Amino acid sequence: MSADTKTRASAFVDEKRLAERLAAMARIGATEKGGVNRQALSKEDAAAQQLLIRWGETLGLKPSIDAIGNLFLRLEGADPNAAPVLSGSHLDTQPTGGKFDGVYGVLAALEAVQAIVASGVRPRASIDVVAWMNEEGSRFAPGMMGSAVFAGERRLDTVLAVTDESGVSVADALMQVRSCLRDVAARALDERAAAYVEAHIEQGPHLEREGLTIGVVTGIQGKRTFKVRVDGEAAHAGTSTRAERKDALLAAIAMVQALAEALHDAQDIVKFTVGRFDVKPSAPSVVPSAVDFSIDLRHPDSQALRALGDKVQPICEAHAGVCAVRVTELSSAMSLEFPALMRSVIRDAAARLNLAHREILSTAGHDARYLHAVCPSGMIFVPSHRGLTHCEAEFTTSADLANGAKVLADVLEELAS
Amino acid sequence: MSADTKTRASAFVDEKRLAERLAAMARIGATEKGGVNRQALSKEDAAAQQLLIRWGETLGLKPSIDAIGNLFLRLEGADPNAAPVLSGSHLDTQPTGGKFDGVYGVLAALEAVQAIVASGVRPRASIDVVAWMNEEGSRFAPGMMGSAVFAGERRLDTVLAVTDESGVSVADALMQVRSCLRDVAARALDERAAAYVEAHIEQGPHLEREGLTIGVVTGIQGKRTFKVRVDGEAAHAGTSTRAERKDALLAAIAMVQALAEALHDAQDIVKFTVGRFDVKPSAPSVVPSAVDFSIDLRHPDSQALRALGDKVQPICEAHAGVCAVRVTELSSAMSLEFPALMRSVIRDAAARLNLAHREILSTAGHDARYLHAVCPSGMIFVPSHRGLTHCEAEFTTSADLANGAKVLADVLEELAS
């Protein structure tokens, strides 16, 4: 058979099998309202990794885990000297997350590898299905820890020392997970990678709205995150006068309101979110002594992002009133563009499969951000119903999920050939 | 000796003993920053009650506890048919509370009773030192539970069924406390009371600022409390556009800001406090799906309080935007005035002791609010440094604390004679 007429791997993608595996994963950490709560390095995360390893073993994939807890399942290639092609995403979720964010990318990669095996072609390079440790960052902040350490963007020891709200360190939690994965080989952190492809739900409404199936991701929107600490003074709600008060809540509210106004753009491109707002001592009859709030600011244009983010500190300071404020920038990632070659491989695969597609910017961050720094990387999006994500209502049809896996299968087959 | 020349009980009040007892109580639930966290019906509360009972026993006071957990220590009077005079306050504190709010009123009553015993006069009526259950309302909401049930203002079964944040009911927590107080007799809820006097720190700056020692409390400022629930929709901080979002936090912030503006008075009499503001799911990269916040609104003029409180719901609804809002009024207590007779007994005692004093309105709520409904009640204030209260920095000098106890001793002696 010539390359043009032979049966490609995509023909062996099984929509039902993929849907069933997603459903099985969704039962691990299932919430009452149909979502998933599977925090990084939790019991649930360990159970999900065990299940993934079992599925991989039935295909002959060899599991390995690196020092920061990234899990790899290898389909051995014909050439032991060729650097592997990586594909995956993450198994952890937001506290009230959905059934698809992250886990889809891992199971689409597994499905693609299974399809490649079924097609009877042995790839030249190995293909590693990967589950990156702690993408969401909701238990251990900030997120994308596993891919950041893999890419050398963050130090292993620094990340291992991060603790969650109850004081448990990444190192300790990792040890717990490892104790559930006894027979998994250790993998060196500095292994090379030939390329990386990540499938993911869009997490936005555009593909669905335009009736498209595949998004060829052009790049990732930049993001700056901050934490803001406002210090006032606790006082009695009945006795202290307004003039005497140092009400941290009213000061914090004035800051958030002023930020929302200053960052407001008529085109609705700026993304400004205050997701955490923790009040102390949090009693109905006590004037708040302190507020800690988070800021998540994104813009596809790096220059605009830089300018907008630089407004945060002066605006908070201008609205502190009688309270004190401390603004700390936690992360700053400018917008990035994936290599044209990766985008064309994905676009061509979608076109061959007659799947309606277009280029699209990822407004969410992904592990592919860090992989982009170490090897040619790309991303494949499938539609999200109403764009709902990071919530229990997250939904994508089985057909769309399978189509994404088909594109991924053909892309991996080509990259590993 | 005639009534005018005999030695009054106040002469036997011991400043050092009172200060040492307050310090011993402050060790139960002590916080790192010098405050106290002693939640109602907690281990710490039970330990404080045990200590109080032990001190009472050395004076021959008989302990009893009623069905809602109010603890009484009785100095038996000469006339078994006379209704007892009650005096006390509460042992529970705010989460980051101080060393004096509540516990001072209980220990001042114990000190007064000890002084009466030392003076050698046996009162006609019994005097009960009382520690009301859960005044603060920070663990089980709303507060003043014990005095409310005692006064018949709230039903016993309703209050027993209230649960804390971890789902523990008042009934269960009470059983735990009782198991630590095995030898304490049960007391009927419907026992009569001849009068009630409560000593308390001012929790405002006025006495200190004016160089006065005693506040003769004229009455208690009215208060309305609300809880507000704002429902939006969780969404991804990077992908959802402003137009698509139902950001519960931004809606809640707009409500609080609008309320602060609408309730603003140039004279600074209105007390408006948002002490709790709980965000869900509380993750940096998730648009908040819901916010629950509290409103504590006070004004000394009942008519003004009524009018201001009636603005809460329409203002919240006007600023809900694309979110849903539900406003629930939790409590509504109008301003009250203590009987002139009680005020004059307190004023005369202060005058006889040559203590600088004036009449003062209590802007904070107290158990005396509920006792006022069942017997002649009154309150004695001592200065609070800078008016700081409901916080770890709460402070009153030992001399002021002893002077308050002296006034209380003479008042109780007179009321029980």
Coordinates of C-alpha atoms in Angstrom, one line a residue, chain B residues 117-312:
Chain B
V117 CA -20.0 36.6 101.2
A118 CA -16.9 38.3 102.7
S119 CA -19.0 41.3 103.9
G120 CA -20.8 38.9 106.2
V121 CA -24.3 40.0 105.0
R122 CA -26.5 37.2 104.0
P123 CA -28.8 38.5 101.1
R124 CA -32.5 37.8 101.4
A125 CA -32.8 36.6 97.8
S126 CA -30.5 34.1 96.2
I127 CA -27.9 35.4 93.7
D128 CA -27.1 33.4 90.7
V129 CA -23.9 33.9 88.8
V130 CA -24.8 32.9 85.2
A131 CA -22.9 32.0 82.1
W132 CA -25.3 32.2 79.1
M133 CA -24.7 29.6 76.4
N134 CA -23.4 30.9 73.0
E135 CA -23.7 34.6 73.0
E136 CA -21.3 35.2 70.1
G137 CA -23.0 33.1 67.6
S138 CA -19.8 32.4 65.7
R139 CA -20.0 28.6 65.9
F140 CA -23.8 28.2 66.1
A141 CA -25.7 31.1 64.5
P142 CA -27.4 33.3 65.5
G143 CA -25.9 34.1 69.0
M144 CA -27.5 34.8 72.4
M145 CA -29.0 31.3 72.2
G146 CA -29.0 30.5 75.9
S147 CA -30.6 33.8 77.0
A148 CA -33.1 33.7 74.1
V149 CA -34.4 30.2 75.2
F150 CA -34.3 31.2 78.9
A151 CA -36.5 34.2 78.1
G152 CA -38.8 32.1 75.9
E153 CA -37.9 34.2 72.9
R154 CA -36.7 31.1 71.0
R155 CA -38.0 27.5 71.2
L156 CA -35.7 25.0 72.9
D157 CA -36.2 22.3 70.2
T158 CA -35.4 24.8 67.3
V159 CA -32.2 25.9 69.0
L160 CA -31.1 22.4 69.8
A161 CA -31.4 21.5 66.1
V162 CA -29.1 24.2 64.9
T163 CA -25.8 22.8 63.4
D164 CA -22.3 24.3 63.1
E165 CA -20.3 24.3 59.8
S166 CA -19.2 20.7 60.3
G167 CA -22.8 19.5 60.9
V168 CA -22.6 19.1 64.7
S169 CA -25.9 20.1 66.4
V170 CA -26.3 22.2 69.5
A171 CA -27.9 19.1 71.1
D172 CA -24.9 16.9 70.4
A173 CA -22.4 19.5 71.4
L174 CA -24.3 20.2 74.6
M175 CA -24.2 16.5 75.4
Q176 CA -20.4 16.6 75.1
V177 CA -20.2 19.5 77.5
R178 CA -22.6 17.9 80.0
S179 CA -20.4 14.7 80.0
C180 CA -17.7 17.0 81.4
L181 CA -20.0 18.4 84.1
R182 CA -21.4 15.2 85.6
D183 CA -22.2 16.4 89.1
V184 CA -24.0 19.5 88.1
A185 CA -27.7 19.5 88.9
A186 CA -30.4 20.1 86.2
R187 CA -32.2 23.4 86.5
A188 CA -35.7 24.0 85.1
L189 CA -35.9 26.5 82.2
D190 CA -38.9 28.4 83.7
E191 CA -37.4 29.5 87.0
R192 CA -38.4 33.1 87.8
A193 CA -35.8 35.9 88.1
A194 CA -36.2 39.1 90.2
A195 CA -33.7 41.1 88.3
Y196 CA -30.6 40.8 86.0
V197 CA -27.4 42.9 86.0
E198 CA -24.7 42.4 83.4
A199 CA -21.2 43.9 83.6
H200 CA -19.3 44.2 80.3
I201 CA -16.5 46.0 78.7
E202 CA -17.8 49.0 76.7
Q203 CA -16.5 47.7 73.3
G204 CA -16.4 51.4 72.3
P205 CA -13.9 54.2 72.9
H206 CA -16.2 56.7 74.7
L207 CA -15.5 56.0 78.4
E208 CA -11.8 55.8 77.9
R209 CA -11.8 59.0 75.8
E210 CA -13.7 60.9 78.3
G211 CA -11.7 59.6 81.3
L212 CA -14.7 57.9 82.9
T213 CA -14.8 54.6 84.7
I214 CA -18.4 53.5 84.7
G215 CA -21.0 53.5 82.0
V216 CA -24.6 53.3 83.2
V217 CA -26.2 51.6 80.2
T218 CA -29.4 53.2 79.1
G219 CA -30.4 50.5 76.6
I220 CA -29.3 48.4 73.6
Q221 CA -29.1 49.5 70.0
G222 CA -31.3 47.7 67.6
K223 CA -29.9 45.3 65.0
R224 CA -31.1 43.5 61.9
T225 CA -29.1 40.7 60.3
F226 CA -29.3 39.2 56.9
K227 CA -27.7 36.5 54.8
V228 CA -27.4 37.1 51.1
R229 CA -26.9 34.3 48.5
V230 CA -25.8 35.2 45.0
D231 CA -25.9 32.5 42.4
G232 CA -24.0 32.7 39.2
E233 CA -22.2 30.1 37.1
A234 CA -18.7 28.7 37.3
A235 CA -16.6 29.2 34.2
H236 CA -13.0 29.1 33.1
A237 CA -11.1 32.3 33.8
G238 CA -9.2 32.1 30.5
T239 CA -11.8 31.1 28.1
S240 CA -15.2 32.6 29.1
T241 CA -15.8 36.1 27.8
R242 CA -17.2 38.8 30.0
A243 CA -20.5 38.7 28.1
E244 CA -20.8 35.0 28.7
R245 CA -20.0 35.1 32.4
K246 CA -22.3 35.0 35.4
D247 CA -19.7 36.1 37.9
A248 CA -21.2 35.8 41.4
L249 CA -18.3 37.6 43.0
L250 CA -18.6 40.7 40.8
A251 CA -22.4 40.8 41.4
A252 CA -21.9 40.4 45.2
I253 CA -19.3 43.1 45.3
A254 CA -21.6 45.5 43.4
M255 CA -24.3 44.8 46.0
V256 CA -22.0 45.4 49.0
Q257 CA -20.6 48.6 47.4
A258 CA -24.1 49.9 46.7
L259 CA -25.3 49.0 50.2
A260 CA -22.3 50.8 51.8
E261 CA -23.2 53.9 49.7
A262 CA -26.9 53.8 50.4
L263 CA -26.4 53.2 54.2
H264 CA -23.8 55.9 54.5
D265 CA -24.7 58.7 56.9
A266 CA -22.7 61.9 57.4
Q267 CA -23.2 61.6 61.2
D268 CA -21.6 58.1 61.3
I269 CA -24.4 56.6 63.4
V270 CA -25.4 53.7 61.1
K271 CA -23.3 50.5 61.6
F272 CA -23.1 48.4 58.5
T273 CA -20.8 45.3 58.4
V274 CA -20.2 42.5 56.0
G275 CA -18.3 40.1 58.1
R276 CA -18.6 36.9 56.1
F277 CA -18.1 36.7 52.3
D278 CA -17.7 33.0 51.2
V279 CA -16.9 32.3 47.5
K280 CA -17.5 29.1 45.7
P281 CA -15.7 27.1 44.3
S282 CA -12.8 29.4 45.5
A283 CA -10.2 28.6 42.9
P284 CA -8.0 31.2 41.3
S285 CA -8.8 30.3 37.7
V286 CA -12.5 29.7 38.1
V287 CA -15.2 32.4 37.8
P288 CA -17.1 32.2 41.1
S289 CA -20.4 30.3 40.9
A290 CA -21.8 31.5 44.2
V291 CA -21.2 33.9 47.1
D292 CA -22.8 33.9 50.5
F293 CA -22.4 37.0 52.5
S294 CA -23.7 38.4 55.8
I295 CA -25.1 41.8 56.7
D296 CA -25.1 43.2 60.2
L297 CA -27.0 46.5 60.4
R298 CA -27.5 48.6 63.6
H299 CA -28.9 51.9 64.5
P300 CA -30.0 53.3 67.9
D301 CA -33.3 54.6 66.5
S302 CA -35.7 51.8 65.8
Q303 CA -37.6 53.7 63.1
A304 CA -34.3 54.5 61.2
L305 CA -33.2 50.9 61.6
R306 CA -36.5 49.6 60.1
A307 CA -36.2 52.0 57.1
L308 CA -32.5 51.2 56.5
G309 CA -33.0 47.5 56.8
D310 CA -35.9 47.6 54.3
K311 CA -33.4 48.9 51.7
V312 CA -31.3 45.7 51.8

